[in-house]
Coordinates of C-alpha atoms in Angstrom, one line a residue:
X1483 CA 96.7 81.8 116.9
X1484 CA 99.5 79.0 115.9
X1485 CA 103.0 79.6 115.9
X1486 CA 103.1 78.8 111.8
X1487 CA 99.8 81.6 111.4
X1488 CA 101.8 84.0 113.6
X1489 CA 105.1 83.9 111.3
X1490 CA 102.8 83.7 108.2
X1491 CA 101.3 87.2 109.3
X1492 CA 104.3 88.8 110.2
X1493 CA 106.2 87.7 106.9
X1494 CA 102.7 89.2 104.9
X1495 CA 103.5 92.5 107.1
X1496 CA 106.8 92.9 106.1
X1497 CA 106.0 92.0 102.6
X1498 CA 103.6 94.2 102.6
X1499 CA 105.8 97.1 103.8
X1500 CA 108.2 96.7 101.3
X1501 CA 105.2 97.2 98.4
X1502 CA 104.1 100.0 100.2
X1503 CA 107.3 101.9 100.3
X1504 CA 108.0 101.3 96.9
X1505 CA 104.8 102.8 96.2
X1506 CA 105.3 105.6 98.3
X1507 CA 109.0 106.3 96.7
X1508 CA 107.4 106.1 93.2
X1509 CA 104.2 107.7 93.9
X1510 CA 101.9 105.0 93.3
X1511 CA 98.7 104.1 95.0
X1512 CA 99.6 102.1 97.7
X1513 CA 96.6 100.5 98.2
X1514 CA 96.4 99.2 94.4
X1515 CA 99.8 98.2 94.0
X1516 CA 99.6 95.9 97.5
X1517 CA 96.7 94.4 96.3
X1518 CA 98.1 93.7 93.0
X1519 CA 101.2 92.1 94.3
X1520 CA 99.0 90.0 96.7
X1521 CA 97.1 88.3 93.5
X1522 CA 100.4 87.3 91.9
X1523 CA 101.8 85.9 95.1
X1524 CA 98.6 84.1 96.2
X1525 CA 99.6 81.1 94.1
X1526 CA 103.2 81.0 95.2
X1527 CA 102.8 80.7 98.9
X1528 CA 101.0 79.1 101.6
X1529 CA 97.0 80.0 102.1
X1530 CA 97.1 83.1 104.6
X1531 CA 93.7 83.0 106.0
X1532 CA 91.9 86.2 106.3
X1533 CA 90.3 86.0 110.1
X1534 CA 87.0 88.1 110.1
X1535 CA 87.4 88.9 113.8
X1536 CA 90.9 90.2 113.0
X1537 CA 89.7 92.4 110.4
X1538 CA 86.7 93.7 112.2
X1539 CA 87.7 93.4 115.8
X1540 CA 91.7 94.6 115.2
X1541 CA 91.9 96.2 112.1
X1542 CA 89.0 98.4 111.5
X1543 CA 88.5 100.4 114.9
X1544 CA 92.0 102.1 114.9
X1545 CA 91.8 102.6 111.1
X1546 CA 88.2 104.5 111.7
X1547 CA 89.3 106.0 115.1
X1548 CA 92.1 107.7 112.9
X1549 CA 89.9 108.7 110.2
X1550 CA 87.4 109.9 112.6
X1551 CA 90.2 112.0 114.4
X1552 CA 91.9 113.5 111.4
X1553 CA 88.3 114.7 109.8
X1554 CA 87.0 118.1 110.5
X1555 CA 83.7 117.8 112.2
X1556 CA 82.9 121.2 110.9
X1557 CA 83.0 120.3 107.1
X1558 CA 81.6 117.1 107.5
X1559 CA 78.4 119.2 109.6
X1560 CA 78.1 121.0 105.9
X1561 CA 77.9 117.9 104.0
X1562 CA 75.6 115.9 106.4
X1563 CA 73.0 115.4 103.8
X1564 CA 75.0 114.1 101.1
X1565 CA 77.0 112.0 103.5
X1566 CA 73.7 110.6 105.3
X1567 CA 72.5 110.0 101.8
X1568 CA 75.3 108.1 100.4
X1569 CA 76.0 105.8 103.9
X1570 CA 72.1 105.0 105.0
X1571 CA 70.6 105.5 101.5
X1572 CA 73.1 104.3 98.4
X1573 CA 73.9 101.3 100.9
X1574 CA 69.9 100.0 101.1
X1575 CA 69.8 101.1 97.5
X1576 CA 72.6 98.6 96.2
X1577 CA 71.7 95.9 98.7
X1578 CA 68.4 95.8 97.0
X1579 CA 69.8 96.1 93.0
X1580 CA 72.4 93.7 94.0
X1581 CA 70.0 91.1 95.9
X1582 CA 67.4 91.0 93.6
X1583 CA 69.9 90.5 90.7
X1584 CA 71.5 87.7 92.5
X1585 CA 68.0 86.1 93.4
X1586 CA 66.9 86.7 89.5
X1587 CA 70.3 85.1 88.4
X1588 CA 70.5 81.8 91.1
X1589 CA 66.8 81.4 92.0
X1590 CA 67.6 78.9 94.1
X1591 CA 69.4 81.4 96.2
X1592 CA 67.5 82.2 99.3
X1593 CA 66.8 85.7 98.9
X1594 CA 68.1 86.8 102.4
X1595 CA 71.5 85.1 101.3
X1596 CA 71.2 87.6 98.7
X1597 CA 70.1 90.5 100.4
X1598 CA 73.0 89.6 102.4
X1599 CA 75.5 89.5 99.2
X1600 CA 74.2 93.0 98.6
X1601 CA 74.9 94.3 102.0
X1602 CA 78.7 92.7 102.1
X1603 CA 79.6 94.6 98.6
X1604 CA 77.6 97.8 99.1
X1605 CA 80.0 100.3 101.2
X1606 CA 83.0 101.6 99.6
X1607 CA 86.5 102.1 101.1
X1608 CA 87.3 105.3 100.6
X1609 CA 91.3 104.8 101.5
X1610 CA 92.2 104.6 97.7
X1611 CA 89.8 107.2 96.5
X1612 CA 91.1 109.9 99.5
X1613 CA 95.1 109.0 98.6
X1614 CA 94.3 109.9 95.1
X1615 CA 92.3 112.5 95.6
X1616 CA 94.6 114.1 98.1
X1617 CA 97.7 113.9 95.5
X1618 CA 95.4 115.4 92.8
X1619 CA 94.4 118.4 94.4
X1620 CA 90.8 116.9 94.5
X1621 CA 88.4 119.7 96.2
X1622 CA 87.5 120.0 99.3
X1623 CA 83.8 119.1 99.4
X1624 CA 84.3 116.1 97.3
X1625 CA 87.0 114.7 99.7
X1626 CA 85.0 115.3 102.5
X1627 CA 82.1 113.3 101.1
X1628 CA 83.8 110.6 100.5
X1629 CA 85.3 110.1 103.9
X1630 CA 82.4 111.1 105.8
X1631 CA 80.4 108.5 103.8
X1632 CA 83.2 105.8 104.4
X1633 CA 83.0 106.8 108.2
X1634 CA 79.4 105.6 108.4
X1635 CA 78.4 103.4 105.6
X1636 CA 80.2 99.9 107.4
X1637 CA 77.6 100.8 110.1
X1638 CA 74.7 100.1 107.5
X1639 CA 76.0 97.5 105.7
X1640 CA 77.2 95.6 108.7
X1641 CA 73.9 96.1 110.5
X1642 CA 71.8 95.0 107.0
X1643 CA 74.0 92.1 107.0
X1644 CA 73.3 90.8 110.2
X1645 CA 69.9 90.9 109.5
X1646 CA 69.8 89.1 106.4
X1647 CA 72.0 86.4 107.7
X1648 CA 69.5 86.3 110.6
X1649 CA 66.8 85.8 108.3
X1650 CA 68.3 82.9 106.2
X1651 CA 69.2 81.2 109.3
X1652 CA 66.2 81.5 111.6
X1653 CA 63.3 82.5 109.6
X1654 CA 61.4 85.3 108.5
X1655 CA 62.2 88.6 110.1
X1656 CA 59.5 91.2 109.6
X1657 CA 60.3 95.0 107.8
X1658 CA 59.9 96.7 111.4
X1659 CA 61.9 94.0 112.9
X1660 CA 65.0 95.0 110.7
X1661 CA 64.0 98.9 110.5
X1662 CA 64.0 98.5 114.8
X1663 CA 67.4 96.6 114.8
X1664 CA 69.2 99.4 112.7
X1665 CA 68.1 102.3 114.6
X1666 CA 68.9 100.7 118.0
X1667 CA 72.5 100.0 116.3
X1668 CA 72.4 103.9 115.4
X1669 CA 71.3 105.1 118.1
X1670 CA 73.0 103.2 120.8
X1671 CA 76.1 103.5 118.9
X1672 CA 75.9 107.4 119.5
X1673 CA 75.2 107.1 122.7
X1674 CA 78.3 104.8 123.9
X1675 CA 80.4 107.3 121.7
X1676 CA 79.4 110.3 123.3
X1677 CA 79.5 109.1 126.7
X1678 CA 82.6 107.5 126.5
X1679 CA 83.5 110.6 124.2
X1680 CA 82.9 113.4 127.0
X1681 CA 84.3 110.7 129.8
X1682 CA 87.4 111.1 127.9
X1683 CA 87.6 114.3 127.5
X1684 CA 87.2 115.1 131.0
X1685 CA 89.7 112.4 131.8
X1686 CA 92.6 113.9 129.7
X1687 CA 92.1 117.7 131.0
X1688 CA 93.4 116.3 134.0
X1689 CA 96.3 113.9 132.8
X1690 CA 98.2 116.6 130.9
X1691 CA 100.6 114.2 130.0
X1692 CA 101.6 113.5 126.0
X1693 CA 102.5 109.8 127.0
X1694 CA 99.8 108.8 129.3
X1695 CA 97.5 110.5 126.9
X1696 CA 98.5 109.0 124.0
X1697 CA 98.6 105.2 125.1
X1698 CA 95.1 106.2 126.2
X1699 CA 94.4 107.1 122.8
X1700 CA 95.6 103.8 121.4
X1701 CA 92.8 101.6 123.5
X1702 CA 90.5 104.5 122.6
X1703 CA 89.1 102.6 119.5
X1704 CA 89.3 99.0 120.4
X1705 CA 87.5 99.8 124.4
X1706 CA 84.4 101.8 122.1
X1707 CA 83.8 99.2 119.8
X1708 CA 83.5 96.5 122.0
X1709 CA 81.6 98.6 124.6
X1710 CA 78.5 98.9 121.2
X1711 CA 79.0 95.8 120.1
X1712 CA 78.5 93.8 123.6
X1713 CA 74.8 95.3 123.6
X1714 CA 74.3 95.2 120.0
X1715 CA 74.4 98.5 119.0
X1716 CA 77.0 100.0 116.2
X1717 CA 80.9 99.5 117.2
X1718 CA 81.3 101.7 113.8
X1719 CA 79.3 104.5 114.8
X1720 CA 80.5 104.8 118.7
X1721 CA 84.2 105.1 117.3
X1722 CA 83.5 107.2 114.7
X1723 CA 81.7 109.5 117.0
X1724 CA 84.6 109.6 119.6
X1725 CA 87.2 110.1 117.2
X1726 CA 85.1 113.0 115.3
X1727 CA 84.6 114.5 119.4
X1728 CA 88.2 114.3 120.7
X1729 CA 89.4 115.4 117.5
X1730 CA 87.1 118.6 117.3
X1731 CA 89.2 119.7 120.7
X1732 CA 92.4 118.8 120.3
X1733 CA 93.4 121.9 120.5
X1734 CA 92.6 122.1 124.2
X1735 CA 95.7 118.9 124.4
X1736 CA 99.3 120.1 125.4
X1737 CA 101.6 120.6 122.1
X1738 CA 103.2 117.1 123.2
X1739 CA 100.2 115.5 122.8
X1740 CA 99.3 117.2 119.6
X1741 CA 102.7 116.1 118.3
X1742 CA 102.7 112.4 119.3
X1743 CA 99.4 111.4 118.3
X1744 CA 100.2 113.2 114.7
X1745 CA 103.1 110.5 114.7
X1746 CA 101.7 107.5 116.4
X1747 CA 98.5 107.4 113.9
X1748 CA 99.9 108.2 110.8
X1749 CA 102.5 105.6 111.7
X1750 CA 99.4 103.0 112.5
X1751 CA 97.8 104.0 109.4
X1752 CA 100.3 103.1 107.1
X1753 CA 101.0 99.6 108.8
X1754 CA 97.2 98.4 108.9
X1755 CA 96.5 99.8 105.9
X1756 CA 99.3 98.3 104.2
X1757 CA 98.2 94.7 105.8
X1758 CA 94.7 95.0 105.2
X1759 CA 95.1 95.7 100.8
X1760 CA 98.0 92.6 101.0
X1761 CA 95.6 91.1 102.6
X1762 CA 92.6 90.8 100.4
X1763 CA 95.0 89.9 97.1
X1764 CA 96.5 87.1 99.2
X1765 CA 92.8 85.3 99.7
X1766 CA 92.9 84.7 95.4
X1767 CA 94.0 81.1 95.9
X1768 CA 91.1 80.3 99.0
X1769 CA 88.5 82.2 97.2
X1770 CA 89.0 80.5 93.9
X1771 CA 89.6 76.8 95.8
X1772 CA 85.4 76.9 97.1
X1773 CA 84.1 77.1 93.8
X1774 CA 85.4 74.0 92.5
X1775 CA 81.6 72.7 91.8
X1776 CA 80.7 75.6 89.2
X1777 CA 81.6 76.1 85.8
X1778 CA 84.5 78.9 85.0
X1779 CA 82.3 80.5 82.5
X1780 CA 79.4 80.4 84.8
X1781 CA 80.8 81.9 87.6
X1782 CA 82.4 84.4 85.8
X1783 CA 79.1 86.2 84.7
X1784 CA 77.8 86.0 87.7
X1785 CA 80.9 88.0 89.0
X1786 CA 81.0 90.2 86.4
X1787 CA 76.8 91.3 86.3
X1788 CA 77.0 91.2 90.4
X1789 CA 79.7 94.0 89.6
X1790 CA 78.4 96.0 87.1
X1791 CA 75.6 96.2 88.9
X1792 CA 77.3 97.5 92.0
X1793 CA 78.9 100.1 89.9
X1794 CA 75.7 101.1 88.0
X1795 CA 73.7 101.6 91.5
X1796 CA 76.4 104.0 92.6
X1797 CA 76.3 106.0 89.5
X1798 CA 72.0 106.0 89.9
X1799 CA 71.6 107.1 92.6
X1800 CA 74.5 110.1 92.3
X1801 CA 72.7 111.2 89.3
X1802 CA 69.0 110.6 91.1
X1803 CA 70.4 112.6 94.1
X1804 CA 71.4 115.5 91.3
X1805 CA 68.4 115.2 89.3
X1806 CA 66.0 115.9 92.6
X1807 CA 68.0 118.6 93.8
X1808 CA 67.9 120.1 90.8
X1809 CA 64.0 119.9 90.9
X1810 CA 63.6 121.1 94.1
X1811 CA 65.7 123.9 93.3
X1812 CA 68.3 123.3 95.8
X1813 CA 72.4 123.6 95.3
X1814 CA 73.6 120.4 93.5
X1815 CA 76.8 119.4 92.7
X1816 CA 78.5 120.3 89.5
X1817 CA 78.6 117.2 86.7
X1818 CA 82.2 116.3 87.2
X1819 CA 82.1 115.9 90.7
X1820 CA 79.0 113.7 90.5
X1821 CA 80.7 111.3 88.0
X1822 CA 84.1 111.3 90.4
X1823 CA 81.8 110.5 93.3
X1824 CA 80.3 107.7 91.4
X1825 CA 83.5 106.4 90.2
X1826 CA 85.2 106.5 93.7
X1827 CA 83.0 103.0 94.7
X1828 CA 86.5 100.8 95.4
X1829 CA 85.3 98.3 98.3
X1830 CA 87.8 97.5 100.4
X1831 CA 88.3 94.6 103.3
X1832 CA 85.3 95.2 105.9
X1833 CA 83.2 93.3 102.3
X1834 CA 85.5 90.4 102.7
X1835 CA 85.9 90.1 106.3
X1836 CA 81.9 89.9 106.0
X1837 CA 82.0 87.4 103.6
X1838 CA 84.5 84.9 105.7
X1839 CA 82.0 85.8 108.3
X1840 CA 79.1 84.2 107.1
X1841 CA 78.3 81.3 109.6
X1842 CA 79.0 77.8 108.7
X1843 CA 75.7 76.5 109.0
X1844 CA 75.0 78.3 105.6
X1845 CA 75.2 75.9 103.0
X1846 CA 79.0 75.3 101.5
X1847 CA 78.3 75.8 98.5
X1848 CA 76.1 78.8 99.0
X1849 CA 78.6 80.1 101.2
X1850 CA 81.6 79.8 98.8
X1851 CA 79.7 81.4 95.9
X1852 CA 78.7 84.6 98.2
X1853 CA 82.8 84.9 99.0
X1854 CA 83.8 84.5 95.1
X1855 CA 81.3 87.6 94.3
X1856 CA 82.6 89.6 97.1
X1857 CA 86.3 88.7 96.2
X1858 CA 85.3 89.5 92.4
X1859 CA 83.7 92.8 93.7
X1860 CA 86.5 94.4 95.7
X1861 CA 89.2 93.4 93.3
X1862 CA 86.8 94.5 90.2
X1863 CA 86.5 97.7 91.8
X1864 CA 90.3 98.5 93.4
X1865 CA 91.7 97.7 90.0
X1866 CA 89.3 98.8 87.6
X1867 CA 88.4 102.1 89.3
X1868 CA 91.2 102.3 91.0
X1869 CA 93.6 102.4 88.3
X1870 CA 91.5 104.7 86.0
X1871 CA 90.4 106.9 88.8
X1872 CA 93.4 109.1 88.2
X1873 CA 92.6 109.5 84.6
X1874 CA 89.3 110.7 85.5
X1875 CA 90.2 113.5 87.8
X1876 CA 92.4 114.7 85.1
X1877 CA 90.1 114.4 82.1
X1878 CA 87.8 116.4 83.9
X1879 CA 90.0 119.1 85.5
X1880 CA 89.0 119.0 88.5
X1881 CA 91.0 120.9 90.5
X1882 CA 91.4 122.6 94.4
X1883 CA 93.6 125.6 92.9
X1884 CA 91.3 127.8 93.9
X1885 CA 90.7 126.4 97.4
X1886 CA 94.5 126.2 98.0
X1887 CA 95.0 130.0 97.1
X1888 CA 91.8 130.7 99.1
X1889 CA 93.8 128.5 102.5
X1890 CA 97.2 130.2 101.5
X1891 CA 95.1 133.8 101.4
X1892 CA 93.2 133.0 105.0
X1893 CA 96.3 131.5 106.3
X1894 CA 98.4 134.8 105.6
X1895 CA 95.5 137.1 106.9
X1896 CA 95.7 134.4 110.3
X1897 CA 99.1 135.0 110.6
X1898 CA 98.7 139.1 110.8
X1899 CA 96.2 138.7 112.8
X1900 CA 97.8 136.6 115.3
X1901 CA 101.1 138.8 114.8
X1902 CA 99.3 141.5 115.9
X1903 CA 98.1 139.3 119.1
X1904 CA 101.6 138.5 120.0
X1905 CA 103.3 141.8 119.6
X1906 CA 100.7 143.3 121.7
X1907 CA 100.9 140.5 124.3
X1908 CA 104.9 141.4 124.3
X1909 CA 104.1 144.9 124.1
X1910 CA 101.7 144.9 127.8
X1911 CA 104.8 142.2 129.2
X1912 CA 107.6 144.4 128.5
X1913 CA 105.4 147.2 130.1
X1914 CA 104.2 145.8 133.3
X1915 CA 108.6 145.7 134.1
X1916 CA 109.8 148.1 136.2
X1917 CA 112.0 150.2 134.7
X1918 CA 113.7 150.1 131.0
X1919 CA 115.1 146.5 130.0
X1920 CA 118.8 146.3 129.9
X1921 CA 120.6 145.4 127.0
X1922 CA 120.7 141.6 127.1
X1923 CA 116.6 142.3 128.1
X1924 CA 116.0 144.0 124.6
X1925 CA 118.2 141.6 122.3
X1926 CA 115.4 138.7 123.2
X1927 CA 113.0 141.5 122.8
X1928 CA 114.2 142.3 119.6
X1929 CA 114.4 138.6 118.4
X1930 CA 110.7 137.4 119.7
X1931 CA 109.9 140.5 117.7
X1932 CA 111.5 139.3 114.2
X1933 CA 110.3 135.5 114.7
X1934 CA 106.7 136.5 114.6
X1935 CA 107.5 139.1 111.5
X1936 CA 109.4 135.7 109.8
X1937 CA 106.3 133.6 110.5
X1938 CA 104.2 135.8 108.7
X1939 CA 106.5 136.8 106.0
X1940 CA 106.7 133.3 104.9
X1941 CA 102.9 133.0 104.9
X1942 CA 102.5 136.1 102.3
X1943 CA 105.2 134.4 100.4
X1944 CA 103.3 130.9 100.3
X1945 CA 100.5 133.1 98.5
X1946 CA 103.0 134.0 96.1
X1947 CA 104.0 130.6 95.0
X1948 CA 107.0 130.7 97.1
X1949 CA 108.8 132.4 95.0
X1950 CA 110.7 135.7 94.8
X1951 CA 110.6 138.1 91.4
X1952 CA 111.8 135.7 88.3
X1953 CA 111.6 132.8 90.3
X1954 CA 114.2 133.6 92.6
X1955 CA 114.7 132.4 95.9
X1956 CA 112.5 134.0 98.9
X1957 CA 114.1 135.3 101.9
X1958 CA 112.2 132.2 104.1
X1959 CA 113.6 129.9 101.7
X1960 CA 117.1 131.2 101.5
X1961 CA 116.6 130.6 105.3
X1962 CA 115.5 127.4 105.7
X1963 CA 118.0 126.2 102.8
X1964 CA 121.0 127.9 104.8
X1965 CA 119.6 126.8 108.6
X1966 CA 118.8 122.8 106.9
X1967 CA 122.8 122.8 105.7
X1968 CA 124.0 124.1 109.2
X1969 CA 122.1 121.4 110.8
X1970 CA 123.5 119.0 109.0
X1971 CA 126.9 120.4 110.1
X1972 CA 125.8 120.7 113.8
X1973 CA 125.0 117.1 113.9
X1974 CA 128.0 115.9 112.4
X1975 CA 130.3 117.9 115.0
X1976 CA 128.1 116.4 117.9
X1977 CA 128.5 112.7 116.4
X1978 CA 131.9 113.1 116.5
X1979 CA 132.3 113.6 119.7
X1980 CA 130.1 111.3 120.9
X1981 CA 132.7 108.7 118.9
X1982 CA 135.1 110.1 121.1
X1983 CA 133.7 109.7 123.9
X1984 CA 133.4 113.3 125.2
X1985 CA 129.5 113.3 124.8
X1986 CA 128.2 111.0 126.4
X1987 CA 124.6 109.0 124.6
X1988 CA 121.9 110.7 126.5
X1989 CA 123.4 114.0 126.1
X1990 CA 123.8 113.4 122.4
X1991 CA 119.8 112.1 121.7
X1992 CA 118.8 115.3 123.7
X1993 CA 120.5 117.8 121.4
X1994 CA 120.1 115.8 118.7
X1995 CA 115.9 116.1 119.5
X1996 CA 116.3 119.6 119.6
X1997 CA 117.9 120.3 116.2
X1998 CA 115.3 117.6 114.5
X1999 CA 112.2 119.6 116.2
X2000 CA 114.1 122.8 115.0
X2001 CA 114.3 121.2 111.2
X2002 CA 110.6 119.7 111.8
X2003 CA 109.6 123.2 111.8
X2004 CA 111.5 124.2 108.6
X2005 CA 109.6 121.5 106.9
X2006 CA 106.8 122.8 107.7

């Protein structure tokens, strides 16, 4: 990397920042809004090339690893059919739709350049979809699809892809021939994840150390995809399987570790994501420059049929997949959440890092329509569905009331239950003491008593609305009002002195931890 492509990245990531705080302070899709500012910027600054080994190789394992880490393996175990049905099934289905459209439209297309076409724009990126779902109150189930199937599907697509392009470059390759490639890319991408998966976990039972474990953590992503993709098998999968394995027992990691990695991915999140969506709007003016050779018209239907057609195949096969269930008599998802799964198709950045990936020895021209249809794709998608996706939710009413009073209601039942742990866990400690406690000895008593009784009182109230009788004020709220204010006031006085020199730095940062973990907690 030059100098000149170094500063161009890191002006794009504080640019890119900046629109994503603005979003976040107004409430706005981040995702849209960086990839909207990227378009109108694309012809006022200097070509920012998007590197498909940066994407793939830097980008995408931590952003899945995350993904993989923060999703419950228990919900995405109940929805494995629909999930395996939307990232092996939809994604051969709109390869196919989309290829042979392409080879009906440009006959003198090869067809594996189009099959290839159809495997670059046929898995979604979820990111938008989850964001807006998530601030909607979308439920459960349908959240859980969509991120389970944008786990898995880059692993089809990318493995379809490298077929085709095998094809149009060195000849025929048989059915069997592709069908063998994609279950060794399955399979052996398991296998690397669980093996590195349980390595790992045996590893950090005996580091028991939040730092150590959580720089660990960090090369976590990057050392599994490169581990499958050396021997050919899925870099996708093997991360997505040691993220969904270390996640499923983090609860076995200290509370340091817990804590940190909370921080450190939601933190790594928001600056990839942020780059990635700037990004794909910046690559207008370099898309649009390697098409000089068609007619605007011409190239605009093609864009606009290869999209349409992308968006129909989603919406097929959701309705197929209800329609047989339905048949066969099995459970099948309600109407609404069949049309908000088919309209949650955005495609994000692993269908254009594809695209710039397509080898050189493709023809140019070929190879510069196949990155205009992909561009057209994921920006047709983003901002069409995207922006109107909202809309949707709430012109169906969809809603997770239910499921939130359900969590609030299970939540305060955990709480008694685990109140009832403690006190009898305090109960047998003050009783294996010899003799009665002293004074001092029963204030603490007293207090560990009426922290676990808060904790759960402000469960029950959560299942109240959080409010007291006409909307006043509950007696957790009062608290954490109050306790918020006196913090403030504590930190002031500690400031203070640290200006004049009678607290000295490291004393102030350790008291001043101590009051922030003590108002982390009132947040929550």
């Amino acid at each position: 990397m030059t100098p000149i492509m170094g500063l161009q990245l890191l002006l794009v990531a504080a640019g890119a920042i900046a629109v994503a705080a603005v979003a976040r302070r107004r409430g706005w899709p981040a995702p849209l809004l960086l990839v909207a500012a990227g378009l109108l910027v694309s012809p006022l600054v200097p070509e920012v090339p998007l590197e498909p080994e940066l994407v793939l190789y830097v980008f995408l394992p931590p952003l899945l690893y995350s993904a993989a880490l923060d999703s419950s393996y228990l919900r995405l175990r109940d929805v494995r059919q629909a999930v395996g049905l939307l990232s092996v099934g939809l994604v051969l289905f709109t390869t196919a739709v989309v290829g042979l459209l392409v080879h009906l439209m440009l006959p003198d297309l090869p067809l594996a350049l189009a099959f290839a076409l159809g495997a670059v724009i046929a898995p979604p990126d979820a990111v938008a979809a989850v964001a807006v779902g998530r601030r909607l109150g979308l439920p459960r189930r349908a959240l859980t699809i969509l991120i389970g199937e944008s786990l898995f599907n880059d692993a089809t697509a990318l493995t379809l892809y490298r077929v085709a392009i095998g094809a149009a470059l060195g000849g025929a390759v048989s059915v069997w021939e592709g069908l063998g490639e994609f279950v060794f890319a399955a399979a052996g991408g398991v296998v690397i994840g669980l093996v590195l998966a349980v390595a790992l976990a045996w590893l950090f039972q005996r580091t028991r150390d939040s730092l150590v474990e959580n720089t660990l953590m960090l090369l976590i992503p990057f050392a599994a995809y490169l581990a499958a993709e050396s021997v050919h098998a899925s870099g996708v999968i093997a991360v997505v399987v040691v993220g969904l394995y270390l996640g499923n027992r983090m609860h076995l990691r200290g509370f340091g570790t817990r804590l940190v990695s909370d921080a450190v991915w939601k933190v790594t999140d928001f600056f990839l994501e942020a780059v990635v969506f700037a990004l794909i709007g910046l690559q207008l003016v370099t898309v649009v420059k390697g098409i000089a050779g068609y007619g605007p018209w011409e190239v605009a239907g093609y864009a606009a049929a290869v999209l349409a057609a992308s968006i129909a195949a989603r919406f097929a096969w959701m309705f197929g997949r209800t329609f047989l269930l339905k048949v066969l008599g099995r459970t099948r998802p309600t109407a609404a959440e069949t049309v908000i799964l088919g309209w949650a198709g955005m495609r994000g950045v692993v269908s254009l890092a594809a695209a710039f990936a397509i080898p050189p020895e493709v023809p140019a021209r070929d190879r510069a329509l196949l990155l205009f249809l992909t561009f057209t794709t994921v920006i047709g998608t983003l901002l069409i569905q995207g922006t109107t996706f909202p809309a949707l939710i709430r012109r169906l009413r969809v809603s997770s009331e239910q499921e939130r009073y359900e969590d609030r209601l299970a939540e305060a039942a955990a709480q008694q239950a685990a109140l009832e742990a403690g006190l009898a866990e305090l109960d047998r400690l003050v009783g294996e003491q010899e003799g009665e406690p002293d004074q001092i000895q029963k204030q603490v008593i007293d207090q560990l008593r009426e922290k676990s009784w808060r904790r759960s009182l402000t469960a029950w109230e959560r299942l109240g609305g959080g409010t007291g009788p006409g909307g006043a004020e509950t007696p957790s709220a009062l608290y954490r009002r109050l306790r918020r204010d006196m913090l403030q006031a504590e930190r002031q006085v500690f400031v203070r002195l640290r200006d004049e020199r009678r607290l000295d730095d490291e004393v102030l940062r350790e008291v001043m931890a101590q009051l922030d973990f003590e108002e982390a907690i009132l947040e929550r």
